[in-house]
PDB file of C-alpha atoms in Angstrom:
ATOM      1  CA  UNK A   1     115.787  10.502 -21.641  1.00  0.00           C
ATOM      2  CA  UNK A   2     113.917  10.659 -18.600  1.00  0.00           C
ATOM      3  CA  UNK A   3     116.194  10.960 -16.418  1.00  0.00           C
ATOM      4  CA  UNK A   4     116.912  14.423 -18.930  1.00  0.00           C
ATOM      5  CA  UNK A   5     112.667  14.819 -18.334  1.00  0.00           C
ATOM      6  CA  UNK A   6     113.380  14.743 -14.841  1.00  0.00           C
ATOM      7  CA  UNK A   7     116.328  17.250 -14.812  1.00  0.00           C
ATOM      8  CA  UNK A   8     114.554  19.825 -16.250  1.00  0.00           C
ATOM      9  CA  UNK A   9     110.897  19.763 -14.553  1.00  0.00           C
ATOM     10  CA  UNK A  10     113.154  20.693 -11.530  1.00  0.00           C
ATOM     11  CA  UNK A  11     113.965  23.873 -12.899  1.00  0.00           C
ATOM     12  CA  UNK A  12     112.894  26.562 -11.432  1.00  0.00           C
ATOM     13  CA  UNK A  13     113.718  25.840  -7.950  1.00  0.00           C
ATOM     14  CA  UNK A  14     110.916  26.242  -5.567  1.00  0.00           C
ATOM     15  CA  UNK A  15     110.084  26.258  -1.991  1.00  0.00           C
ATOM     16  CA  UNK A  16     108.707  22.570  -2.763  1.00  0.00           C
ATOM     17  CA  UNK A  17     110.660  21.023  -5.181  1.00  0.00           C
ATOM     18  CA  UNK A  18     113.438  20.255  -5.611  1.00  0.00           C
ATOM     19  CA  UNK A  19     113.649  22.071  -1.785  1.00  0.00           C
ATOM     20  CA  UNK A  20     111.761  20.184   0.268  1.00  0.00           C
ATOM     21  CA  UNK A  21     111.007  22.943   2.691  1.00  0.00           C
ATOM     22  CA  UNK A  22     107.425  22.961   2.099  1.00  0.00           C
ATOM     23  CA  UNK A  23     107.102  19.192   3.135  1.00  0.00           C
ATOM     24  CA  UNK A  24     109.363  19.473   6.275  1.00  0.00           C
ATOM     25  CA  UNK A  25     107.270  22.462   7.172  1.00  0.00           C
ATOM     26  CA  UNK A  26     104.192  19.834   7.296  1.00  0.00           C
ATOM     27  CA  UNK A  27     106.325  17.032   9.143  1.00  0.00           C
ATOM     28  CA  UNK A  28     107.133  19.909  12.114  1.00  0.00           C
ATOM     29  CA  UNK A  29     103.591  20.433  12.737  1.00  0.00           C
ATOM     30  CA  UNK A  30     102.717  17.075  12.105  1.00  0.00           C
ATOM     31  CA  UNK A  31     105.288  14.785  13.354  1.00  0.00           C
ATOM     32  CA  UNK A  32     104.505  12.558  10.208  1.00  0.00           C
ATOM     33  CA  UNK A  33     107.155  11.192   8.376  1.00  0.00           C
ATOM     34  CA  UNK A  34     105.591   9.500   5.880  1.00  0.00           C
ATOM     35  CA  UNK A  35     103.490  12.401   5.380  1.00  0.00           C
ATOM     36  CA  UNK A  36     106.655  14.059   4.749  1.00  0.00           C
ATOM     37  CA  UNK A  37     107.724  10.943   2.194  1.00  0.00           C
ATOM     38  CA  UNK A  38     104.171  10.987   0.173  1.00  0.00           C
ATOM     39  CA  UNK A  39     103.977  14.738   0.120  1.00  0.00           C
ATOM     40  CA  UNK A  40     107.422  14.882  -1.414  1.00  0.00           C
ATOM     41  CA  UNK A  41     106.996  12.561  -3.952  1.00  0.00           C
ATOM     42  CA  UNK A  42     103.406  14.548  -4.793  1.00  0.00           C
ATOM     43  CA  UNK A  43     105.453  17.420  -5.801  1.00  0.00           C
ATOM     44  CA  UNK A  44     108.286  15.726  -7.460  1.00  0.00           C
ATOM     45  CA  UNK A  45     105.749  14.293  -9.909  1.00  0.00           C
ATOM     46  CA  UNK A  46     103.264  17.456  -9.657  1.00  0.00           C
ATOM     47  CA  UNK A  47     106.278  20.416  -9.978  1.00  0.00           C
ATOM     48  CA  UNK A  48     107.621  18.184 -13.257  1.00  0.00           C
ATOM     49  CA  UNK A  49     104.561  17.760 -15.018  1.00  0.00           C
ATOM     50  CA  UNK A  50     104.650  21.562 -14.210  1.00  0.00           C
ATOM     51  CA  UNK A  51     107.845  23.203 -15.173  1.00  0.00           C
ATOM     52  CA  UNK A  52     108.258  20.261 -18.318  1.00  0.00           C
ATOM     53  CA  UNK A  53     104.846  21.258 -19.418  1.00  0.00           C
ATOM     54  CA  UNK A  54     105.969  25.069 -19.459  1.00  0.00           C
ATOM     55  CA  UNK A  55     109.870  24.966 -20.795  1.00  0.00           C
ATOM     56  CA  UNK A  56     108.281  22.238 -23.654  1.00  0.00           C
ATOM     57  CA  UNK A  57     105.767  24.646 -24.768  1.00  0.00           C
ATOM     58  CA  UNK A  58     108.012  27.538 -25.238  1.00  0.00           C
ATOM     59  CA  UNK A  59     110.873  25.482 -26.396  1.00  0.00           C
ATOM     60  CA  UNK A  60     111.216  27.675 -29.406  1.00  0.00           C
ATOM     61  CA  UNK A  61     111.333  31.176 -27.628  1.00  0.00           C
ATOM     62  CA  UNK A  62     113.855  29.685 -25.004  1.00  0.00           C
ATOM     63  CA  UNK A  63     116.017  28.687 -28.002  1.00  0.00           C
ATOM     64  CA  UNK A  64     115.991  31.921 -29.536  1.00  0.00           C
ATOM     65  CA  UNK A  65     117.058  33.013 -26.043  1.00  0.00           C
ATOM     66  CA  UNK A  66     119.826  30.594 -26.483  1.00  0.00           C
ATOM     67  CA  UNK A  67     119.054  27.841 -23.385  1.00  0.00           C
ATOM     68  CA  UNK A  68     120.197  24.213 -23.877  1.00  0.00           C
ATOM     69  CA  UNK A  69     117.368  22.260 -23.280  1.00  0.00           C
ATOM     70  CA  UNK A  70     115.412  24.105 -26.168  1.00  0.00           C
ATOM     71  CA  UNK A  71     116.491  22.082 -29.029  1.00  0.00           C
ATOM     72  CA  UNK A  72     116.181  18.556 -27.463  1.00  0.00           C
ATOM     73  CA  UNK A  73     112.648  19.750 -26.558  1.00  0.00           C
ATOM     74  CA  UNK A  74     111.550  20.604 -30.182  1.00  0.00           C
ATOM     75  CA  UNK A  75     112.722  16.952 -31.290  1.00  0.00           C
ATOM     76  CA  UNK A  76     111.542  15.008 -28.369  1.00  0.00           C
ATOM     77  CA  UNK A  77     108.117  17.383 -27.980  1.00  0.00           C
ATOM     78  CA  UNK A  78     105.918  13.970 -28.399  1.00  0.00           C
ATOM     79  CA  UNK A  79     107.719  11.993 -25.739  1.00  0.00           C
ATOM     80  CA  UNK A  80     108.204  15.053 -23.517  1.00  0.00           C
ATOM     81  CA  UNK A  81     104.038  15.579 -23.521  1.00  0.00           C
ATOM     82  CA  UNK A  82     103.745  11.939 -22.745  1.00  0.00           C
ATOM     83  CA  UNK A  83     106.047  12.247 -19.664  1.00  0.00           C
ATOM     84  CA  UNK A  84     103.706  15.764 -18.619  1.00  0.00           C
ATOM     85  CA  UNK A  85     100.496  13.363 -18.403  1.00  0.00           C
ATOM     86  CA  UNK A  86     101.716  10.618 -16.873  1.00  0.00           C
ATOM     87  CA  UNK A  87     103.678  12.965 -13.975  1.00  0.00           C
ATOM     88  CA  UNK A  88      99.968  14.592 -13.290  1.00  0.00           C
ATOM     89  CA  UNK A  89      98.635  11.029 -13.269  1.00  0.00           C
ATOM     90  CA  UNK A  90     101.019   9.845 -10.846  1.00  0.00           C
ATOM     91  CA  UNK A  91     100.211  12.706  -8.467  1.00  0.00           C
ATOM     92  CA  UNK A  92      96.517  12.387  -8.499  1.00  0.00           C
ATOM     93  CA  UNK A  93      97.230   8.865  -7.635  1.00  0.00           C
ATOM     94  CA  UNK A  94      99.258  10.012  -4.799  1.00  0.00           C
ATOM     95  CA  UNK A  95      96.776  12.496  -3.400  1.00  0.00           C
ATOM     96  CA  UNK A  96      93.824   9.685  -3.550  1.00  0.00           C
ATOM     97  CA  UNK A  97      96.567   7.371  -2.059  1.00  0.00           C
ATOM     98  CA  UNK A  98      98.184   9.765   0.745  1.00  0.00           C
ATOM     99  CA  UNK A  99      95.534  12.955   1.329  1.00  0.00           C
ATOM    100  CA  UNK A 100      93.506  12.576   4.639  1.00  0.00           C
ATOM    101  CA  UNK A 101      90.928  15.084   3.326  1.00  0.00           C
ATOM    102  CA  UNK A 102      90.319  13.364  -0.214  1.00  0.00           C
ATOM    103  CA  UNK A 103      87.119  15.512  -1.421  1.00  0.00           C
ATOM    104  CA  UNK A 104      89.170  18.821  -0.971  1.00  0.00           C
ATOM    105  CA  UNK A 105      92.239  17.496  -1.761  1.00  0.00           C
ATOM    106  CA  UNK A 106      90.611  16.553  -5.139  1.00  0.00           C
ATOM    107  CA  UNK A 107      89.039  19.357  -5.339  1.00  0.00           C
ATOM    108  CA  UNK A 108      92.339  21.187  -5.139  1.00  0.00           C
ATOM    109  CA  UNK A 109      94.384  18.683  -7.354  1.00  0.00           C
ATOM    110  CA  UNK A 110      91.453  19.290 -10.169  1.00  0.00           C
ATOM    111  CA  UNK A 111      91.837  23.142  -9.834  1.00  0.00           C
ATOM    112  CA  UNK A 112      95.444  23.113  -9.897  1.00  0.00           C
ATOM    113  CA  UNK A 113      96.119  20.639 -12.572  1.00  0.00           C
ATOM    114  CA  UNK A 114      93.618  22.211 -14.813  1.00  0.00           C
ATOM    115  CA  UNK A 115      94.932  25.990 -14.573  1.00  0.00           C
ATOM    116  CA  UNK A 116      99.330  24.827 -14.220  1.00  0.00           C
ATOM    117  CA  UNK A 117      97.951  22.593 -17.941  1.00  0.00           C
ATOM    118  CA  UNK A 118      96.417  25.795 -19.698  1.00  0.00           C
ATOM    119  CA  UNK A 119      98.604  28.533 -18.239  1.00  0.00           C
ATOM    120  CA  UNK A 120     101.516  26.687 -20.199  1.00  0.00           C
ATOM    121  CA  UNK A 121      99.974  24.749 -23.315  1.00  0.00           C
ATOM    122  CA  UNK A 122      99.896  26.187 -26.861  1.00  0.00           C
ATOM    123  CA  UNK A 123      99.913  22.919 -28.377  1.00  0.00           C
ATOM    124  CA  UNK A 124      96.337  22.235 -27.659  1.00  0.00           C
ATOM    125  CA  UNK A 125      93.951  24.861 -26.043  1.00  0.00           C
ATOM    126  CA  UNK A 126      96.503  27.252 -26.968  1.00  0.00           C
ATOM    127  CA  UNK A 127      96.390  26.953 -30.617  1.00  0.00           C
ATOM    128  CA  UNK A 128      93.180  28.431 -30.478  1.00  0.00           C
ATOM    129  CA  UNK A 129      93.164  30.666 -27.206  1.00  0.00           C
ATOM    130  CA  UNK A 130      95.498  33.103 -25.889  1.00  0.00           C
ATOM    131  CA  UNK A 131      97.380  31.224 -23.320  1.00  0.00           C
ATOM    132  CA  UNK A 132      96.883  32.580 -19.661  1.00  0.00           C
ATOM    133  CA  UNK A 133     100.761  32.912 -18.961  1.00  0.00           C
ATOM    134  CA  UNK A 134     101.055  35.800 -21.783  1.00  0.00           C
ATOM    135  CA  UNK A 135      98.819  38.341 -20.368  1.00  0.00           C
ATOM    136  CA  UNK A 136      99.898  39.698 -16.579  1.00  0.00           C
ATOM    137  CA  UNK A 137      96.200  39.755 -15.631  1.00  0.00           C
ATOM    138  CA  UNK A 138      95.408  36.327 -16.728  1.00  0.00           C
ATOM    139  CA  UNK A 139      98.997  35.604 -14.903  1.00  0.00           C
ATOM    140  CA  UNK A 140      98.264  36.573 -11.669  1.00  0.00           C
ATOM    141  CA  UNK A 141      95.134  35.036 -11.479  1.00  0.00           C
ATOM    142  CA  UNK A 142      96.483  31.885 -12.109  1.00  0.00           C
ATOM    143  CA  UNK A 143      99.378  32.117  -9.680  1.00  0.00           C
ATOM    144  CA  UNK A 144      96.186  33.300  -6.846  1.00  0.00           C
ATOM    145  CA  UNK A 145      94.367  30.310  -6.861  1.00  0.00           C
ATOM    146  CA  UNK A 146      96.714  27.694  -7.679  1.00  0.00           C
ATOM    147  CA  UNK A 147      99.425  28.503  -5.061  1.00  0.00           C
ATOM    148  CA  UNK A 148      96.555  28.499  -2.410  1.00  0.00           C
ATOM    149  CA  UNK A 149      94.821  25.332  -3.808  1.00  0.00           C
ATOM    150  CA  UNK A 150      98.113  23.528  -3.730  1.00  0.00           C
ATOM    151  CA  UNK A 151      99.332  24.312  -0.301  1.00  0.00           C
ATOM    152  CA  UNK A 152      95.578  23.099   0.653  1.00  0.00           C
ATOM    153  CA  UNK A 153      95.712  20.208  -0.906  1.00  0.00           C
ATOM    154  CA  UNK A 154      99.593  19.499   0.404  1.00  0.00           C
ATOM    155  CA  UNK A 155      98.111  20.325   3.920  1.00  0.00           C
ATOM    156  CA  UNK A 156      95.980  17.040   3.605  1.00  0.00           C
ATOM    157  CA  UNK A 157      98.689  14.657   3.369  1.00  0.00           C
ATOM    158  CA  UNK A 158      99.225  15.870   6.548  1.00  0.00           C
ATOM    159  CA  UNK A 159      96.025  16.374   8.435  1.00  0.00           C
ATOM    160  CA  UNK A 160      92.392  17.594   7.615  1.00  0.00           C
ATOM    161  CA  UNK A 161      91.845  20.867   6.640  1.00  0.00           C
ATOM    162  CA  UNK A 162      91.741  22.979  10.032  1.00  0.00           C
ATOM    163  CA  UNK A 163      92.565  26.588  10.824  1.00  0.00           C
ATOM    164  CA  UNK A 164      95.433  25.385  10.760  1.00  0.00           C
ATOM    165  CA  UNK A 165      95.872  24.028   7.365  1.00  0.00           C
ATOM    166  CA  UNK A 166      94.620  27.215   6.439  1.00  0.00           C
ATOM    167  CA  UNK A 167      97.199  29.353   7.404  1.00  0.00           C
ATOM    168  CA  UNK A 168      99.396  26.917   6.416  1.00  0.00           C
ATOM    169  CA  UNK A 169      98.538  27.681   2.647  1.00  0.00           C
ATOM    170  CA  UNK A 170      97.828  31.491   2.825  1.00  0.00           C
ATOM    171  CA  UNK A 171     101.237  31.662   4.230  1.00  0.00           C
ATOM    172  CA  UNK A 172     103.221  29.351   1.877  1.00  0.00           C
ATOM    173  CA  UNK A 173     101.066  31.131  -1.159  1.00  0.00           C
ATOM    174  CA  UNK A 174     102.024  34.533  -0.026  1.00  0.00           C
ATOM    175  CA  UNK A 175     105.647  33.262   0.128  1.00  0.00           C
ATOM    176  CA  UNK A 176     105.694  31.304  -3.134  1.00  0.00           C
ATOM    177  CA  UNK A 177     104.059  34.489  -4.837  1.00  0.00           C
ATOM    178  CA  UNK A 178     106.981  36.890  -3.696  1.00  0.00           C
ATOM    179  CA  UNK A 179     109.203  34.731  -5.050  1.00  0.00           C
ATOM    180  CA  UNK A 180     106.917  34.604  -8.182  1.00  0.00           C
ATOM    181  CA  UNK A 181     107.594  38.230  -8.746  1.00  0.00           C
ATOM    182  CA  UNK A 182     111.568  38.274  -8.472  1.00  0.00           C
ATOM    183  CA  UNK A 183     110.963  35.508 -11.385  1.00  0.00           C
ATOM    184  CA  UNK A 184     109.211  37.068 -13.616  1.00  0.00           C
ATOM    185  CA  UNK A 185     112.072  39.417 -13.912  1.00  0.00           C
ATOM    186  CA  UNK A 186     114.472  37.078 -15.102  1.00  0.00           C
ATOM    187  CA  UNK A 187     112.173  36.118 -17.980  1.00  0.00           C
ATOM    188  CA  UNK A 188     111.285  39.562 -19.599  1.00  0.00           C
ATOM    189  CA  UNK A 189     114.051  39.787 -22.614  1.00  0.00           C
ATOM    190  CA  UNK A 190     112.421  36.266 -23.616  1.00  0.00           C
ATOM    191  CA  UNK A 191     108.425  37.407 -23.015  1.00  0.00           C
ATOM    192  CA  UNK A 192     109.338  40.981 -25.100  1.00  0.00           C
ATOM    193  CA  UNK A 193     110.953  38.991 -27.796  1.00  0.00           C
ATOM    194  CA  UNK A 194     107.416  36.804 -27.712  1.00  0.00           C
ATOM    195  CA  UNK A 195     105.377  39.605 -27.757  1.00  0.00           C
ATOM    196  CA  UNK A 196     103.945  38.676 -24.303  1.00  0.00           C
ATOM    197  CA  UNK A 197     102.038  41.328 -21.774  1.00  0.00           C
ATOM    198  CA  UNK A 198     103.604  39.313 -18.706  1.00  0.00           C
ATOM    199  CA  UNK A 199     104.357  41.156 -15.406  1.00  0.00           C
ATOM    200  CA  UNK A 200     108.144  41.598 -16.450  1.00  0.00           C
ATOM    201  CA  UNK A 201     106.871  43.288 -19.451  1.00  0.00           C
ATOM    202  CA  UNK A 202     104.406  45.543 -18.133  1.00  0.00           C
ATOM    203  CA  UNK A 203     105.486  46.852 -15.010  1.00  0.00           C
ATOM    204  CA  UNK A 204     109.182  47.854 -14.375  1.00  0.00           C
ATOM    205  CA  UNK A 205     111.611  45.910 -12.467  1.00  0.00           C
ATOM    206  CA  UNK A 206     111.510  48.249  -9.399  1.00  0.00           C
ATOM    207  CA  UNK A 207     107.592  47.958  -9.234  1.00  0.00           C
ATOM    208  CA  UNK A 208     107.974  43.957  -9.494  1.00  0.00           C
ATOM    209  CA  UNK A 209     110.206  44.197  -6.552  1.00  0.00           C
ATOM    210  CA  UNK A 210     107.537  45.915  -4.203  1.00  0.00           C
ATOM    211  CA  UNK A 211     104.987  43.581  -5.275  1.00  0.00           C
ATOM    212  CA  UNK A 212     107.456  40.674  -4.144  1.00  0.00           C
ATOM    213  CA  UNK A 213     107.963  42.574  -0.636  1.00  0.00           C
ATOM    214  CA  UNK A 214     104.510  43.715  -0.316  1.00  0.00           C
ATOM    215  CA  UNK A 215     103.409  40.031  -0.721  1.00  0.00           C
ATOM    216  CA  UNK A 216     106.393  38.783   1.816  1.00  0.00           C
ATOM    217  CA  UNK A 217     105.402  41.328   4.311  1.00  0.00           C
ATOM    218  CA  UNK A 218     101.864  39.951   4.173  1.00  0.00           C
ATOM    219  CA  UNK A 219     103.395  36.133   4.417  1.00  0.00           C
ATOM    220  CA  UNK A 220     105.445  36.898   7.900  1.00  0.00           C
ATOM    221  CA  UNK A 221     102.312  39.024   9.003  1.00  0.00           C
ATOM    222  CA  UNK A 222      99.880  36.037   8.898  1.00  0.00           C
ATOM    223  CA  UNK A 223     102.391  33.819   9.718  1.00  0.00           C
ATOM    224  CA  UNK A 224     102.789  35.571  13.172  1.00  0.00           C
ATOM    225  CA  UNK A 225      99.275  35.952  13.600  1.00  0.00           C
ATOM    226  CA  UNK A 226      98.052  32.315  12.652  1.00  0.00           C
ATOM    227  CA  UNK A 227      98.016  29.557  14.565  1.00  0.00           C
ATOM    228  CA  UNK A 228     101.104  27.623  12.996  1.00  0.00           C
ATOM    229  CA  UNK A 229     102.748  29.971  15.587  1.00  0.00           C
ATOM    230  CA  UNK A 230     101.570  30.752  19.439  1.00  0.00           C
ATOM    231  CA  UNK A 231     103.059  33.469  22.017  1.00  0.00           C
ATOM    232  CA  UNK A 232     105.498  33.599  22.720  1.00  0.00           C
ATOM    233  CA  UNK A 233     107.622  31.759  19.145  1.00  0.00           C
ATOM    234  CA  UNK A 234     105.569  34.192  16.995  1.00  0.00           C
ATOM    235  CA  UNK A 235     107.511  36.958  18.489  1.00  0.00           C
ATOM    236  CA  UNK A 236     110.773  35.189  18.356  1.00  0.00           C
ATOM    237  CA  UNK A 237     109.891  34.608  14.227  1.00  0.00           C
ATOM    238  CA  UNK A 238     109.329  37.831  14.136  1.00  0.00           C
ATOM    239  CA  UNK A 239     112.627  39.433  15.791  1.00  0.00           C
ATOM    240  CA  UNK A 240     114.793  36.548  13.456  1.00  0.00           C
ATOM    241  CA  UNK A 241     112.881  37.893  10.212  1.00  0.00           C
ATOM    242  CA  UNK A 242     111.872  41.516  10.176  1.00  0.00           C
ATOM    243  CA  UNK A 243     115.071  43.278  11.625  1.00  0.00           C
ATOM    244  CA  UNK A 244     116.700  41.445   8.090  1.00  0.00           C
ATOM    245  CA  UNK A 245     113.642  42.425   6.401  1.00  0.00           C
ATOM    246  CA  UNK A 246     113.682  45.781   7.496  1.00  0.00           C
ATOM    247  CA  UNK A 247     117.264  46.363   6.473  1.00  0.00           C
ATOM    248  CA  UNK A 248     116.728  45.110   3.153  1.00  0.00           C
ATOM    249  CA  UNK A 249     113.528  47.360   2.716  1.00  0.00           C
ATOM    250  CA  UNK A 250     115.905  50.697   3.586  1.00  0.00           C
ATOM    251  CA  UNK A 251     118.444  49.747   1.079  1.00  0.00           C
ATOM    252  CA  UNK A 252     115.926  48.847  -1.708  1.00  0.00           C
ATOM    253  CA  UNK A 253     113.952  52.272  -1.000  1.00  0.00           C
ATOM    254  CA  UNK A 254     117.565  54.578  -0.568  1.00  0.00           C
ATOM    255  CA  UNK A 255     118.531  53.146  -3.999  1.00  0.00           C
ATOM    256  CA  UNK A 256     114.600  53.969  -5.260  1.00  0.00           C
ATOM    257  CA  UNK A 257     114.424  50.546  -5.534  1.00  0.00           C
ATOM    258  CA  UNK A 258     116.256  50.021  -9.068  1.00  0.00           C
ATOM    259  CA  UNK A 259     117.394  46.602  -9.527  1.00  0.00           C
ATOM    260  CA  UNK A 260     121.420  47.190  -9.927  1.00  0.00           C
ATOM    261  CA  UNK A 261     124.659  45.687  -8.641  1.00  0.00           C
ATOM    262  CA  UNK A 262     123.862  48.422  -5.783  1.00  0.00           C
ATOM    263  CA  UNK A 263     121.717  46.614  -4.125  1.00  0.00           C
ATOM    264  CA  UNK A 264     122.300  43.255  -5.187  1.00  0.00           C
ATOM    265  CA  UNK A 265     123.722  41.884  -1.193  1.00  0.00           C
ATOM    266  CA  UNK A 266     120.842  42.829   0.045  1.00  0.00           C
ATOM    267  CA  UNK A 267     118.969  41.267  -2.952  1.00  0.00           C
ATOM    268  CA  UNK A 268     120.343  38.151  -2.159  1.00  0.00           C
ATOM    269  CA  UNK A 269     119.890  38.306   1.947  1.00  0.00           C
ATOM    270  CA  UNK A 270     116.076  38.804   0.791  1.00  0.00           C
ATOM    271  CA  UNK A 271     115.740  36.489  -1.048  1.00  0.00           C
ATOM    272  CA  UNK A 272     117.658  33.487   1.135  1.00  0.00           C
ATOM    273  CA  UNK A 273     115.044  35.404   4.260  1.00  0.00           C
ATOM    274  CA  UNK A 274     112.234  33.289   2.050  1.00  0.00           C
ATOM    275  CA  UNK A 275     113.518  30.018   2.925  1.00  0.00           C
ATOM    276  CA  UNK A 276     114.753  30.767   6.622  1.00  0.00           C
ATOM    277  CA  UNK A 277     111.013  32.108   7.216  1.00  0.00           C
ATOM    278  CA  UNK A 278     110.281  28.867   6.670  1.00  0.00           C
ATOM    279  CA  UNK A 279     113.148  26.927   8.501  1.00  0.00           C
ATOM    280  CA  UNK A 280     112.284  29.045  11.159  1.00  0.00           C
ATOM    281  CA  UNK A 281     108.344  28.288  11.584  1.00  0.00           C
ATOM    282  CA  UNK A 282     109.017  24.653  11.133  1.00  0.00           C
ATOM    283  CA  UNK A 283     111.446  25.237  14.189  1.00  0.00           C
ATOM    284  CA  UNK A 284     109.960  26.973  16.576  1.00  0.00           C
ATOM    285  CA  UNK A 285     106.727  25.053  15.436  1.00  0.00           C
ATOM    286  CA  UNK A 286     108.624  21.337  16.409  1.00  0.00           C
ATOM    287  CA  UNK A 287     109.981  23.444  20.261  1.00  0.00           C
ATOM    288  CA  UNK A 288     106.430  24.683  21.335  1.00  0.00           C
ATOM    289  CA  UNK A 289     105.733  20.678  20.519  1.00  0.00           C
ATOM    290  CA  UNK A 290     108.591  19.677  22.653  1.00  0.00           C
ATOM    291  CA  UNK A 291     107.751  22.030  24.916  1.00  0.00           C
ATOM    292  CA  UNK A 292     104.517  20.864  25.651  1.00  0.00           C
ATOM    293  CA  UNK A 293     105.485  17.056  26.143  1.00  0.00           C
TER     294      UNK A 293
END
């Protein structure tokens, strides 16, 4: 049964977990392997408590939508909530264990545990309150602050919060948020069925689609400006990202940006550009270090 638990906190797949491109971002400017370890078993635990939390509390609108894990959700619902706690417990133990900035790091932990809990539950809080996934304002706000308090607070495992760790999260948030927005699509027969006012209800594919470019553009902007990358590797990241980018962008606006088996190569390139922005900070990051030894 847990190992079942397990399986399915690791869906969706994020730039954290079950990749671990998040962490080995941290090791390349760090140099810290057990950083990297610690950090990855933070959001092993942290994305589970997460994404079990959120597929156990809509169990019965994903079994209307007919997925697999709905009905042994409903029956093991008690167990399942028991296995959410103790996942969030086991993380905040990590971060006092592992963070090297422990009053932010709490600070973050606090912020994002408390918002990823009520964004999700309808068993408690949400019997009474409308829960903050089913409106898209409500929705976004959420997705704001935790993405940036989590990237903080997975900075620290690393090192203290600097200018550095900074950019570090505004950059993975804007990154994790694009990706946020191509989601959201996925979900809407599921949220209309619900009677939900998500983003996949309320705006139209196409629109979701800008926000999640709009919100990349701004990730490889910063990244090339911050200090995770000097001159001259920030104009190398930007030569192996934005020519794709750009190409992507032209298709997307000649086909007025409907979502359609038109554009769905370039859909794909985009989306895979995500995790080779990454791959490619964490590399040039790890040859400016070589370079200066």
């Amino acid at each position: 049964m847990i190992l079942k638990f397990l399986k399915i906190g690791s869906k969706p797949a994020t730039i954290a977990y079950p990749l671990p491109l998040v962490s080995f971002l941290g090791f390349c400017l760090s140099g810290d392997l057990m950083s990297f370890i610690v950090s990855y078993l933070f959001a092993l635990f942290f994305f589970t408590a997460i994404n079990l939390w959120n597929h156990t509390n809509d169990a019965e609108d994903d079994l209307r939508a007919g997925r697999a894990e709905a009905e042994f959700l409903i029956h093991k619902r008690t167990e399942a909530t028991a296995f959410v706690i103790s996942c969030y417990v086991i993380s905040s133990l990590l971060v006092v264990w592992g963070s090297k900035d422990k009053e932010i790091a709490l600070l973050a932990f606090l912020i994002s545990a408390l918002l990823t809990w009520t964004y999700s539950d309808k068993i408690f809080v949400g019997r009474f309150l409308r829960r903050l996934k089913e409106d898209y304002r409500t929705e976004i706000l959420t997705y704001l602050i935790t993405t940036t308090s989590f990237f903080l607070l997975f900075w620290t495992f690393f090192s203290k919060v600097s200018m550095i760790g900074i950019s570090f999260a505004l950059v993975l948030a804007a990154i994790y948020l694009s990706g946020f927005f191509l989601k959201d699509i996925k979900d809407i027969s599921a949220d209309v069925e619900a009677g939900y006012q998500t983003l996949a209800v309320v705006f139209p594919p196409g629109t979701l689609l800008k926000f999640s470019v709009f919100s990349f553009a701004v990730a490889i902007i910063l990244a090339a400006i911050s200090p995770l990358l000097t001159f001259p590797s920030n104009l190398v990241f930007l030569s192996i990202i934005l020519i794709p980018l750009l190409y992507c962008i032209i298709i997307f606006h000649r086909h007025k940006w409907k979502i359609n088996k038109n554009i769905l190569p370039e859909l794909k390139i985009y989306t895979k550009l995500h995790i080779l922005s990454i791959l490619s900070i964490a590399g040039l990051s790890c040859f400016k270090s070589l370079w200066l030894l």
